[in-house]
mmCIF file of C-alpha atoms in Angstrom:
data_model
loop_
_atom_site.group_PDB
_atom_site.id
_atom_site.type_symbol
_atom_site.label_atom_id
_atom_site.label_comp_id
_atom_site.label_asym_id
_atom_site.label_seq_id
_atom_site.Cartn_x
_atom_site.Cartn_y
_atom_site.Cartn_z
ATOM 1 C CA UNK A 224 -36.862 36.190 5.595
ATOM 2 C CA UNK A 225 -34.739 36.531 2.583
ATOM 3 C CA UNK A 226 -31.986 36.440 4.605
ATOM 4 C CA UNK A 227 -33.079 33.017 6.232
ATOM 5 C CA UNK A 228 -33.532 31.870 2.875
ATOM 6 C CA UNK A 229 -30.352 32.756 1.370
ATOM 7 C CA UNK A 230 -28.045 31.194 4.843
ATOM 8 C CA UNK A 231 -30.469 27.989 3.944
ATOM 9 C CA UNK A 232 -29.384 27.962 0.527
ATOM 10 C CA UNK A 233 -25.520 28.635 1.027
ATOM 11 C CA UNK A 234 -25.533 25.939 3.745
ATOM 12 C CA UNK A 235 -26.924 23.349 1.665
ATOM 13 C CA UNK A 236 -24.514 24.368 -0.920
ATOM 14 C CA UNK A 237 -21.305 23.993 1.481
ATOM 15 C CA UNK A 238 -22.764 20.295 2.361
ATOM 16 C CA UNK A 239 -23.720 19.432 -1.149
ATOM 17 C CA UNK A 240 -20.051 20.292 -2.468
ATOM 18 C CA UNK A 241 -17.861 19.516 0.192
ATOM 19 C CA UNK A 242 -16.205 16.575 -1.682
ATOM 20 C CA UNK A 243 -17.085 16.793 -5.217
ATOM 21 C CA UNK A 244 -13.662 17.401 -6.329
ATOM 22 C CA UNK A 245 -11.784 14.795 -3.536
ATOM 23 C CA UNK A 246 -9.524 11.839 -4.668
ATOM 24 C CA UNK A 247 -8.403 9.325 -2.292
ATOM 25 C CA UNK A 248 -4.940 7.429 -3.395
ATOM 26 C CA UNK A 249 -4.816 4.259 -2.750
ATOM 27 C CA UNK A 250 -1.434 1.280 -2.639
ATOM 28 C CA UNK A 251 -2.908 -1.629 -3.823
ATOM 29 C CA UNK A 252 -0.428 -4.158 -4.895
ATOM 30 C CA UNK A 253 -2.399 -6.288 -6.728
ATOM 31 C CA UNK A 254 -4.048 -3.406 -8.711
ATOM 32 C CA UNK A 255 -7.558 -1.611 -9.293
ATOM 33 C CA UNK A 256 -9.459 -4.831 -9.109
ATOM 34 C CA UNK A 257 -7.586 -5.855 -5.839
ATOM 35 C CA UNK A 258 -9.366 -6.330 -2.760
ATOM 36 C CA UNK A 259 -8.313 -3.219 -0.922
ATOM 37 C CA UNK A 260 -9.146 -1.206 -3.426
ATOM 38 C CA UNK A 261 -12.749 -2.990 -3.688
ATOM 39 C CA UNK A 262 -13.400 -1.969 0.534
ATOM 40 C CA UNK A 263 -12.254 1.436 -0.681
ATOM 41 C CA UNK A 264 -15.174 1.762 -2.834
ATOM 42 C CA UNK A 265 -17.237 0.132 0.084
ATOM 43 C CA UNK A 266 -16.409 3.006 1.584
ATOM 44 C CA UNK A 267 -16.998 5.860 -1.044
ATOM 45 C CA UNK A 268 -20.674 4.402 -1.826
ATOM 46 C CA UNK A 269 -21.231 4.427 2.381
ATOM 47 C CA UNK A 270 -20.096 8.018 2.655
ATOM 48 C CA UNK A 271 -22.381 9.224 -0.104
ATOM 49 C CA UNK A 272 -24.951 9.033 2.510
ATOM 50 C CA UNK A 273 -23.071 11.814 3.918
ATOM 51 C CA UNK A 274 -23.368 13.695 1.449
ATOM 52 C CA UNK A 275 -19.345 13.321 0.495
ATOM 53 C CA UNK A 276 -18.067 11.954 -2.667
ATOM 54 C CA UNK A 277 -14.683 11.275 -3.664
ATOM 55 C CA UNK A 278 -12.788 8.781 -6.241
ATOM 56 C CA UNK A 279 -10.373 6.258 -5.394
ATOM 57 C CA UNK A 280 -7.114 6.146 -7.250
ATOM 58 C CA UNK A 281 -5.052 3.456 -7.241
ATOM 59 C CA UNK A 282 -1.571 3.115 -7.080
ATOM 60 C CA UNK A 283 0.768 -0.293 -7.160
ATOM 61 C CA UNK A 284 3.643 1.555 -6.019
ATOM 62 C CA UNK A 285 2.996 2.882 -2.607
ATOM 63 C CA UNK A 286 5.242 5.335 -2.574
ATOM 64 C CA UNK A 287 3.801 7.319 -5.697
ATOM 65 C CA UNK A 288 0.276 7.285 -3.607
ATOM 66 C CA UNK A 289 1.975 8.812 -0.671
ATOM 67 C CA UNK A 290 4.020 11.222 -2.801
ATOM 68 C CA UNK A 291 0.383 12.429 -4.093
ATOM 69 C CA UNK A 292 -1.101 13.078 -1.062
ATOM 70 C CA UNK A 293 2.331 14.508 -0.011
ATOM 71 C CA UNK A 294 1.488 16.814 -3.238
ATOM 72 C CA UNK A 295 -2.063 17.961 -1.880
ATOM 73 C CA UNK A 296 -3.288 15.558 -4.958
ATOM 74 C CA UNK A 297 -5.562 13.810 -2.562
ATOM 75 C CA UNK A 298 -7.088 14.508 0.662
ATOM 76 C CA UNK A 299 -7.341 10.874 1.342
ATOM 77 C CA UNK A 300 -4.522 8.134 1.474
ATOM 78 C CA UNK A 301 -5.017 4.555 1.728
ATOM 79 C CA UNK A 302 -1.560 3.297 2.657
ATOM 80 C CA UNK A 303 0.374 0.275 4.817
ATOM 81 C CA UNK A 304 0.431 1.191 8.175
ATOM 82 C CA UNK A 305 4.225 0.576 8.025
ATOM 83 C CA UNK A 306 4.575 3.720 5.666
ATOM 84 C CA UNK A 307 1.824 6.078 7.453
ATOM 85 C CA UNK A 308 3.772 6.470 11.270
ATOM 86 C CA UNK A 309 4.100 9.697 9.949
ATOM 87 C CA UNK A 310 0.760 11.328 10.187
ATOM 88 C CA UNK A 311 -0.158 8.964 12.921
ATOM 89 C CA UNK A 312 1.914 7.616 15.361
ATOM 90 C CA UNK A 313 -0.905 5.555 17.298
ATOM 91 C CA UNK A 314 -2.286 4.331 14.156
ATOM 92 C CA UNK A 315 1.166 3.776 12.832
ATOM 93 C CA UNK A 316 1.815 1.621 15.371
ATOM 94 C CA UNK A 317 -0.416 -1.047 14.356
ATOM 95 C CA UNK A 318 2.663 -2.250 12.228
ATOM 96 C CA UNK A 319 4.848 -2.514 15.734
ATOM 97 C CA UNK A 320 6.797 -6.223 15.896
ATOM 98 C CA UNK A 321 4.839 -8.585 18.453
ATOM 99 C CA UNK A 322 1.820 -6.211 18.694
ATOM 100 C CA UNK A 323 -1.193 -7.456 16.567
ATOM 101 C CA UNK A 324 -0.419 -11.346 16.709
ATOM 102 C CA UNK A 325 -3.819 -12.235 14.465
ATOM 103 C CA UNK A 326 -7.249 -11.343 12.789
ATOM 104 C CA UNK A 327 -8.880 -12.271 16.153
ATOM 105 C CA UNK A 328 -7.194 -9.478 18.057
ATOM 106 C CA UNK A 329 -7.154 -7.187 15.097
ATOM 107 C CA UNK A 330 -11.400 -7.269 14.997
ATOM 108 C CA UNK A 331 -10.771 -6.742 18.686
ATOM 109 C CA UNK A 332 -9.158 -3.429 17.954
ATOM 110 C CA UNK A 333 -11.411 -2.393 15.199
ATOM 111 C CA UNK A 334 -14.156 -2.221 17.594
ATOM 112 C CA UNK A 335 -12.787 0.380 19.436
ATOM 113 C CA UNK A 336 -11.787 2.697 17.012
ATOM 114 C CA UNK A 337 -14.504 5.022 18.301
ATOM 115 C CA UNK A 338 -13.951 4.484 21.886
ATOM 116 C CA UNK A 339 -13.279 8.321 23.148
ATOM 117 C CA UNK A 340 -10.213 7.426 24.656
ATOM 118 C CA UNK A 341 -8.840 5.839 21.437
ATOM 119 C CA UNK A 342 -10.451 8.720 19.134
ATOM 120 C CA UNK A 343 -8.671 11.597 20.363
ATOM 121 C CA UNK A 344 -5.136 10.108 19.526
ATOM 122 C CA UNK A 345 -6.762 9.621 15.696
ATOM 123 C CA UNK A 346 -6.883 13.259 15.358
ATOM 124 C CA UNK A 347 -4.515 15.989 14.830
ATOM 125 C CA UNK A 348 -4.980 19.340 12.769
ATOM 126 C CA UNK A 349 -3.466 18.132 9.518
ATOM 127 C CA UNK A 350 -4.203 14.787 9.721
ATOM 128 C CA UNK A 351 -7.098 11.902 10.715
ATOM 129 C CA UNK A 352 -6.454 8.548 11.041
ATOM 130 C CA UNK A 353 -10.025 7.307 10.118
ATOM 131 C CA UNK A 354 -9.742 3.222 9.928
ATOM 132 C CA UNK A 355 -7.388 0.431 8.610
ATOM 133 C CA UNK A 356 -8.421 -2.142 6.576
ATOM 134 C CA UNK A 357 -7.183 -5.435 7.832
ATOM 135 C CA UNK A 358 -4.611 -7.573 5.401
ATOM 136 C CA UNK A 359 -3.027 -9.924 7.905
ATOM 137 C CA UNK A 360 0.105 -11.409 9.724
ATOM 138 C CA UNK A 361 3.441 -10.573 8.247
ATOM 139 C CA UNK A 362 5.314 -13.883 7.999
ATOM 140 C CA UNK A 363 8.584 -14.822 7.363
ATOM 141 C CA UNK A 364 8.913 -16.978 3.931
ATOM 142 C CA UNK A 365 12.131 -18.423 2.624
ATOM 143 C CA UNK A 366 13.526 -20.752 0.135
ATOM 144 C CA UNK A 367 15.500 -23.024 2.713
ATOM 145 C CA UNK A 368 13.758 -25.840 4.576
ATOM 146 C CA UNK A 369 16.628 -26.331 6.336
ATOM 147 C CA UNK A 370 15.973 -22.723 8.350
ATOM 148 C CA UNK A 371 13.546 -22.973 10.957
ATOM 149 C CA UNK A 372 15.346 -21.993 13.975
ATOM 150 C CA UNK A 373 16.473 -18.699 15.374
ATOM 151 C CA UNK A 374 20.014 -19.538 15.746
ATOM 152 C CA UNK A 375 19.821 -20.921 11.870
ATOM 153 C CA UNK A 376 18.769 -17.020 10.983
ATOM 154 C CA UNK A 377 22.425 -15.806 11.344
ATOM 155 C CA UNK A 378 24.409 -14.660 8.630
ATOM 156 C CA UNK A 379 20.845 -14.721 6.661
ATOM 157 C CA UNK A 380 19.788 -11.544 3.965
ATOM 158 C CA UNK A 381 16.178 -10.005 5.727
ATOM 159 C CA UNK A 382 14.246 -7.644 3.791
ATOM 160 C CA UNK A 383 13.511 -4.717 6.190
ATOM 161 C CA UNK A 384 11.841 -1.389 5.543
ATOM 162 C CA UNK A 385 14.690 1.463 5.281
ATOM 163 C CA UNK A 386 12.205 3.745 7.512
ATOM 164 C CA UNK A 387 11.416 0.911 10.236
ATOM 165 C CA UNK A 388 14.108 0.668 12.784
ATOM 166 C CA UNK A 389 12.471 -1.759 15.332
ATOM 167 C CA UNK A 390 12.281 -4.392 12.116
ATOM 168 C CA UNK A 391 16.559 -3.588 11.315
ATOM 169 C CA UNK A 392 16.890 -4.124 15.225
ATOM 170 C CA UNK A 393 15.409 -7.140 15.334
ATOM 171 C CA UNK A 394 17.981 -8.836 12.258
ATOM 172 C CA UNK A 395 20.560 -7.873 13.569
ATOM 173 C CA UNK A 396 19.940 -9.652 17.059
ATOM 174 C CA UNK A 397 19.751 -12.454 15.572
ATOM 175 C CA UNK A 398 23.129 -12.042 13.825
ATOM 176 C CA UNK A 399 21.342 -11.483 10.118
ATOM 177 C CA UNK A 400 22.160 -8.557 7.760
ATOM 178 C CA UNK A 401 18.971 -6.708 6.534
ATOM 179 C CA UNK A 402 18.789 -5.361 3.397
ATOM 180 C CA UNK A 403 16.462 -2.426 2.414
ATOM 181 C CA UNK A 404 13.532 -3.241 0.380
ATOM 182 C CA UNK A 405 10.334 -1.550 0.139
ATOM 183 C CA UNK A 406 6.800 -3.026 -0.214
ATOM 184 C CA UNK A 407 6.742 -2.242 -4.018
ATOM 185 C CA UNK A 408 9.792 -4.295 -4.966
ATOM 186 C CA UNK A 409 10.353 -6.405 -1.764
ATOM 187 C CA UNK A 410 8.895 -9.721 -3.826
ATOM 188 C CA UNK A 411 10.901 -9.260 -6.782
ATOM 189 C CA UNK A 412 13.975 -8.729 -4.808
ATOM 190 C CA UNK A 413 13.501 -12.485 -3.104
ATOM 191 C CA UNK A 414 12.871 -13.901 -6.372
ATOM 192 C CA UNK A 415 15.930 -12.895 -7.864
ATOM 193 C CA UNK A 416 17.537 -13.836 -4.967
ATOM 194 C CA UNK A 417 18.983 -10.691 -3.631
ATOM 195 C CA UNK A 418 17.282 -11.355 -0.534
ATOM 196 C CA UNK A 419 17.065 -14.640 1.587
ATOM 197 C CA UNK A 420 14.051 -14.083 3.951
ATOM 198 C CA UNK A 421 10.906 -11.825 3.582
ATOM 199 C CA UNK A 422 8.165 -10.688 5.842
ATOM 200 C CA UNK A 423 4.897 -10.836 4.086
ATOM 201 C CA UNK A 424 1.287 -10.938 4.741
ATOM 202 C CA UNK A 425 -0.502 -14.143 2.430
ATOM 203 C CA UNK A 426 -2.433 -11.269 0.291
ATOM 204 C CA UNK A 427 0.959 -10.224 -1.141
ATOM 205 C CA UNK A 428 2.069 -13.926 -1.936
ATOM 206 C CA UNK A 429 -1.869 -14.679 -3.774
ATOM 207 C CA UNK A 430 -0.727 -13.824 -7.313
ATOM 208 C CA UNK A 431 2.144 -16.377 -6.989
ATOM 209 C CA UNK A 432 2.720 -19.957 -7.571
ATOM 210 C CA UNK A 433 5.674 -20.016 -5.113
ATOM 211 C CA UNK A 434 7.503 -22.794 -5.800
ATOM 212 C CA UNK A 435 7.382 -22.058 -9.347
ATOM 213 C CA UNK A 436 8.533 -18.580 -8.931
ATOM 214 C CA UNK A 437 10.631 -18.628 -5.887
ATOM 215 C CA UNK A 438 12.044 -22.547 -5.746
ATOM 216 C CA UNK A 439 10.600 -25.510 -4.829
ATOM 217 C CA UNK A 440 11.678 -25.564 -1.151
ATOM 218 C CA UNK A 441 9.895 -22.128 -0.313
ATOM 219 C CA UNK A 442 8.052 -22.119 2.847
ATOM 220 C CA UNK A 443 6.295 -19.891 5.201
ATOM 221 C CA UNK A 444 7.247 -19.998 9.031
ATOM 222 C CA UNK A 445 3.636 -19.639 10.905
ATOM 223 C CA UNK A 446 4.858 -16.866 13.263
ATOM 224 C CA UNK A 447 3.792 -13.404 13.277
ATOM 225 C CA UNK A 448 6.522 -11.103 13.324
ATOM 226 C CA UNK A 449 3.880 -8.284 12.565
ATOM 227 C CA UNK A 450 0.348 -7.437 11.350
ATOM 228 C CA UNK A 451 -0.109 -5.739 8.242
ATOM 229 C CA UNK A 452 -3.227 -3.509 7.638
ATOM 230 C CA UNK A 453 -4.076 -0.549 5.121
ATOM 231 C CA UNK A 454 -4.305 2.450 7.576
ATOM 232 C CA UNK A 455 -6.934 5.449 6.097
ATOM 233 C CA UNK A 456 -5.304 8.858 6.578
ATOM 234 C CA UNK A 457 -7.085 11.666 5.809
ATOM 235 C CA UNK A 458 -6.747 15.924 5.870
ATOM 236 C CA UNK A 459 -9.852 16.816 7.803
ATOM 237 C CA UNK A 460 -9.985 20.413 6.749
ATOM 238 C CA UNK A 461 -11.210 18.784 3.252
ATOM 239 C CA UNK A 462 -14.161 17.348 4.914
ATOM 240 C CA UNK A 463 -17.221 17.816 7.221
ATOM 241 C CA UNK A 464 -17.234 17.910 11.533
ATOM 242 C CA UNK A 465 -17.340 14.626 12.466
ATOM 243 C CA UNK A 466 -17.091 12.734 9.085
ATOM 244 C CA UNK A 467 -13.701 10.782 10.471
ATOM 245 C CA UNK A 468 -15.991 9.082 12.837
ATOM 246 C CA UNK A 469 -18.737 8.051 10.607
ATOM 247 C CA UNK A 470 -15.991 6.487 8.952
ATOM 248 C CA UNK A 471 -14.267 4.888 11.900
ATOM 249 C CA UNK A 472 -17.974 3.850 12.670
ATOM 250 C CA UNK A 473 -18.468 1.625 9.439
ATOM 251 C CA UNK A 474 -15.028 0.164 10.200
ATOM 252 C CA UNK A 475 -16.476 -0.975 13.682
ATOM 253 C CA UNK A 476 -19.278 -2.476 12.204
ATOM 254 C CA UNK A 477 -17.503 -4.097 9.134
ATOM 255 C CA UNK A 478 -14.806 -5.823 11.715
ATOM 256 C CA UNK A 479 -15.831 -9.300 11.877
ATOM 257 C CA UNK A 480 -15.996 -9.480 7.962
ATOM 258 C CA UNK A 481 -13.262 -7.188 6.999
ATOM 259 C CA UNK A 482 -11.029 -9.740 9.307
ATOM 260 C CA UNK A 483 -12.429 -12.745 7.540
ATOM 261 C CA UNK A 484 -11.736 -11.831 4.539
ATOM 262 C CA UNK A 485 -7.863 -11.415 5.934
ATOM 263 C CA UNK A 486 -8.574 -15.119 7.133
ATOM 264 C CA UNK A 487 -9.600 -16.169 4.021
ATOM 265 C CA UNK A 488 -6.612 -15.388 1.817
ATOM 266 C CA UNK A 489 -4.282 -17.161 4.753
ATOM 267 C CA UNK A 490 -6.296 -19.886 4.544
ATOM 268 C CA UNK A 491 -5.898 -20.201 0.755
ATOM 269 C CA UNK A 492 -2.760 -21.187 1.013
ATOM 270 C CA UNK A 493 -1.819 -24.623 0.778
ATOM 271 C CA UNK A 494 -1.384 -26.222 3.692
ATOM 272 C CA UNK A 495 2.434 -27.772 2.414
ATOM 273 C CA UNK A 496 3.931 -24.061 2.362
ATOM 274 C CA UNK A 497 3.414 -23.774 6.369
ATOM 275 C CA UNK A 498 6.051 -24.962 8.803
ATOM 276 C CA UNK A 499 4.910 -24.580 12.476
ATOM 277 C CA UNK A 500 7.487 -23.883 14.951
ATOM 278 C CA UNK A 501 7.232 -25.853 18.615
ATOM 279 C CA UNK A 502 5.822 -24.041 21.884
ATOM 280 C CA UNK A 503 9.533 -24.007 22.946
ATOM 281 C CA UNK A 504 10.653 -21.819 19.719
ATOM 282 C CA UNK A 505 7.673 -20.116 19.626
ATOM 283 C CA UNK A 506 8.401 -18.588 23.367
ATOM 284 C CA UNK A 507 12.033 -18.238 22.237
ATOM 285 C CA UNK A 508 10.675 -15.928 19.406
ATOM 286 C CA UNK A 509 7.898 -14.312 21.232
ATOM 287 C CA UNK A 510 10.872 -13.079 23.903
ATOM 288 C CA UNK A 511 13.664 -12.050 21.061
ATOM 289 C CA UNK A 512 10.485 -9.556 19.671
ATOM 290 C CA UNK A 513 9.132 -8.366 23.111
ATOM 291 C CA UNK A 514 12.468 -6.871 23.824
ATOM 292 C CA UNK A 515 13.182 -5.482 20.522
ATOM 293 C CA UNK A 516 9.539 -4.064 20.744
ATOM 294 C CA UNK A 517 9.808 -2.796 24.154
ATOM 295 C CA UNK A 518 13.001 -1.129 23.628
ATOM 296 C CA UNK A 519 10.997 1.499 20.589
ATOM 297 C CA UNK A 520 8.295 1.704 23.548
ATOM 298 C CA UNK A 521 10.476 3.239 25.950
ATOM 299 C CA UNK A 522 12.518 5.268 22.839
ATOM 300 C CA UNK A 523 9.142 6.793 21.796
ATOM 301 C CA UNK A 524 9.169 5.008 18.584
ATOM 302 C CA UNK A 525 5.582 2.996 19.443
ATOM 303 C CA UNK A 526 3.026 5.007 21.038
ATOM 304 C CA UNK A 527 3.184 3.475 24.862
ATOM 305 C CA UNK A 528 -0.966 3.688 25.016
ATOM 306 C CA UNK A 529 -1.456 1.261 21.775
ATOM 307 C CA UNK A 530 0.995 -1.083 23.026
ATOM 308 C CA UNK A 531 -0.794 -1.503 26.613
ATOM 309 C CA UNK A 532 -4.132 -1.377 25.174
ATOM 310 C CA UNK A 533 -2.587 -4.321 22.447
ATOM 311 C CA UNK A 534 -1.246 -6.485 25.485
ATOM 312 C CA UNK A 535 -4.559 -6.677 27.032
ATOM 313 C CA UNK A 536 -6.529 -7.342 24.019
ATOM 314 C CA UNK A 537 -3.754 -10.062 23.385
ATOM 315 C CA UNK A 538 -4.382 -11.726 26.377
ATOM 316 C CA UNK A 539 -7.441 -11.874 26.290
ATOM 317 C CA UNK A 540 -7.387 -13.925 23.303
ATOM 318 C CA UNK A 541 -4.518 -16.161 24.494
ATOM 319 C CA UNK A 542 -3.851 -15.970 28.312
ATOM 320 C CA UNK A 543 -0.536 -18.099 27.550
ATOM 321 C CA UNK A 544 1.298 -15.301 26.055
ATOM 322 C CA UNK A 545 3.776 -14.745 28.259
ATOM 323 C CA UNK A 546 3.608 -11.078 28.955
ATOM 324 C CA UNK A 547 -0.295 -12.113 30.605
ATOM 325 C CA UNK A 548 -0.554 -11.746 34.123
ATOM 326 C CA UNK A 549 -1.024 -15.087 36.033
ATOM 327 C CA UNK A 550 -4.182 -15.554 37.150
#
């Protein structure tokens, strides 16, 4: 009996204690009071009920927050899913060019984060891809309002991510030269005007009055080159069986309003900033990515299952795209 007693009392121990001491880092460009760092702490009040605790720290340089978890600071990093391919190549790929064209097909995805087919590329033995909090379409926003074309793109300075090849691919097909930036000082290199053209999701432009800061003909081309979300990595040795799904689970019920919030801030931008593009271009562009895209499929760079499972989700919210079957 004593026995019994004791196992029961070391058990409840283990459980009681097995995240008292964890820290999740966190990028958050706008800060501790941003948004992403607010669904963070959404998150740390929901897994209490698990009996796991942890604090978030915040970081606004993304690369110091991955550095710490690099570090075994934290068992838990919240960073861009550009920057997190590395622990996860399906989650990772959330970031592809021409793969997550909106919020709509983004909730889409969220759902099925604990489909079994989905959850067993999530987890590895170091690391656990455990959700992604949605921030929106990457678009491409300039200071020229005479650019709107493809063909006008050449010769242009694009901000591209030194550790995303698919994005330096894609300038130079269209004849531009990309300059390294990362997402820390990507905004401050456009301002000074080191850089022509940046890709950025309307969360990242909030804090600004553009035409202030950047010039008074900046505009935003309403394309998606790519979809920008906070991917949740952590080291599942640091927490209990099956804790990765609980967490994938609140993300599947939290979809529709984690994706309107991403709405939300895209809608807050003035409508004068936005330049639509015509069908015509918009097929022109939607074909210049697809074969950029495709060509990192059949390299290994994208994970081949995401991108199939993103094309049918895709076309199910717009049967015009033009990789959808006819029907």
């Amino acid at each position: 009996m004593k026995k019994i007693c004791l196992a029961l009392i070391l058990s409840v121990t283990a459980v009681a204690s097995w995240a008292e001491d964890q820290v999740w880092c966190a990028y958050d460009p706008i800060g501790s009071q941003g948004d992403i760092t607010r669904r963070l702490n959404d998150i740390r009040l929901y897994a209490q009920q698990y009996q796991v605790k942890f604090k978030v720290v915040t970081y606004q340089k993304e690369q110091q927050a991955i550095q710490a978890f690099d570090d075994g600071k934290c068992s838990g990093l919240a960073a861009s899913n550009f920057n997190t391919y590395r622990y996860n190549q399906f989650m990772g790929s959330t970031a592809g060019i021409g793969l997550i064209p909106n919020n709509r097909t983004a909730k889409s995805f969220l759902q099925l984060l604990n489909h079994p087919t989905i959850e067993k590329r999530l987890v590895s033995k170091n690391y656990e891809a455990i959700g992604m909090i949605p921030i929106g379409t990457a678009y491409m926003v300039l200071k020229n309002k005479n650019l709107s074309r493809v063909a006008q793109l050449r010769n242009q300075r694009i901000g591209v991510l030194p550790n995303n090849p698919p994005q330096q691919a894609l300038v130079r097909s269209v004849g531009a030269q990309p300059v390294y930036v990362d997402l820390s000082n990507a905004i401050a290199q456009f301002k000074q005007n080191k850089i022509d053209i940046i890709a950025a999701p309307v969360y990242g432009l909030l804090p600004y009055n553009l035409q202030k800061e950047f010039g008074p003909d900046t505009q935003v081309i309403n394309f998606p080159l790519a979809y920008f979300g906070v991917n949740l990595i952590i080291k599942p040795q640091a927490y209990p069986a099956n804790f990765g799904r609980k967490i994938r689970g609140w993300f599947v019920q939290n979809s529709q309003l984690l994706t309107n919030r991403a709405t939300q801030w895209e809608n807050h931008l003035p409508a004068y900033y936005w330049v639509d593009v015509s069908f015509y271009e918009k097929q022109s562009y939607d074909v210049m990515v697809a074969k950029i895209r495709n060509q990192y499929v059949l390299s290994g760079y994208y994970d081949a299952y995401f991108v199939q499972l993103m094309k049918r989700l895709r076309c199910m919210d717009d049967p015009r795209y033009f990789e959808c079957p006819i029907r």
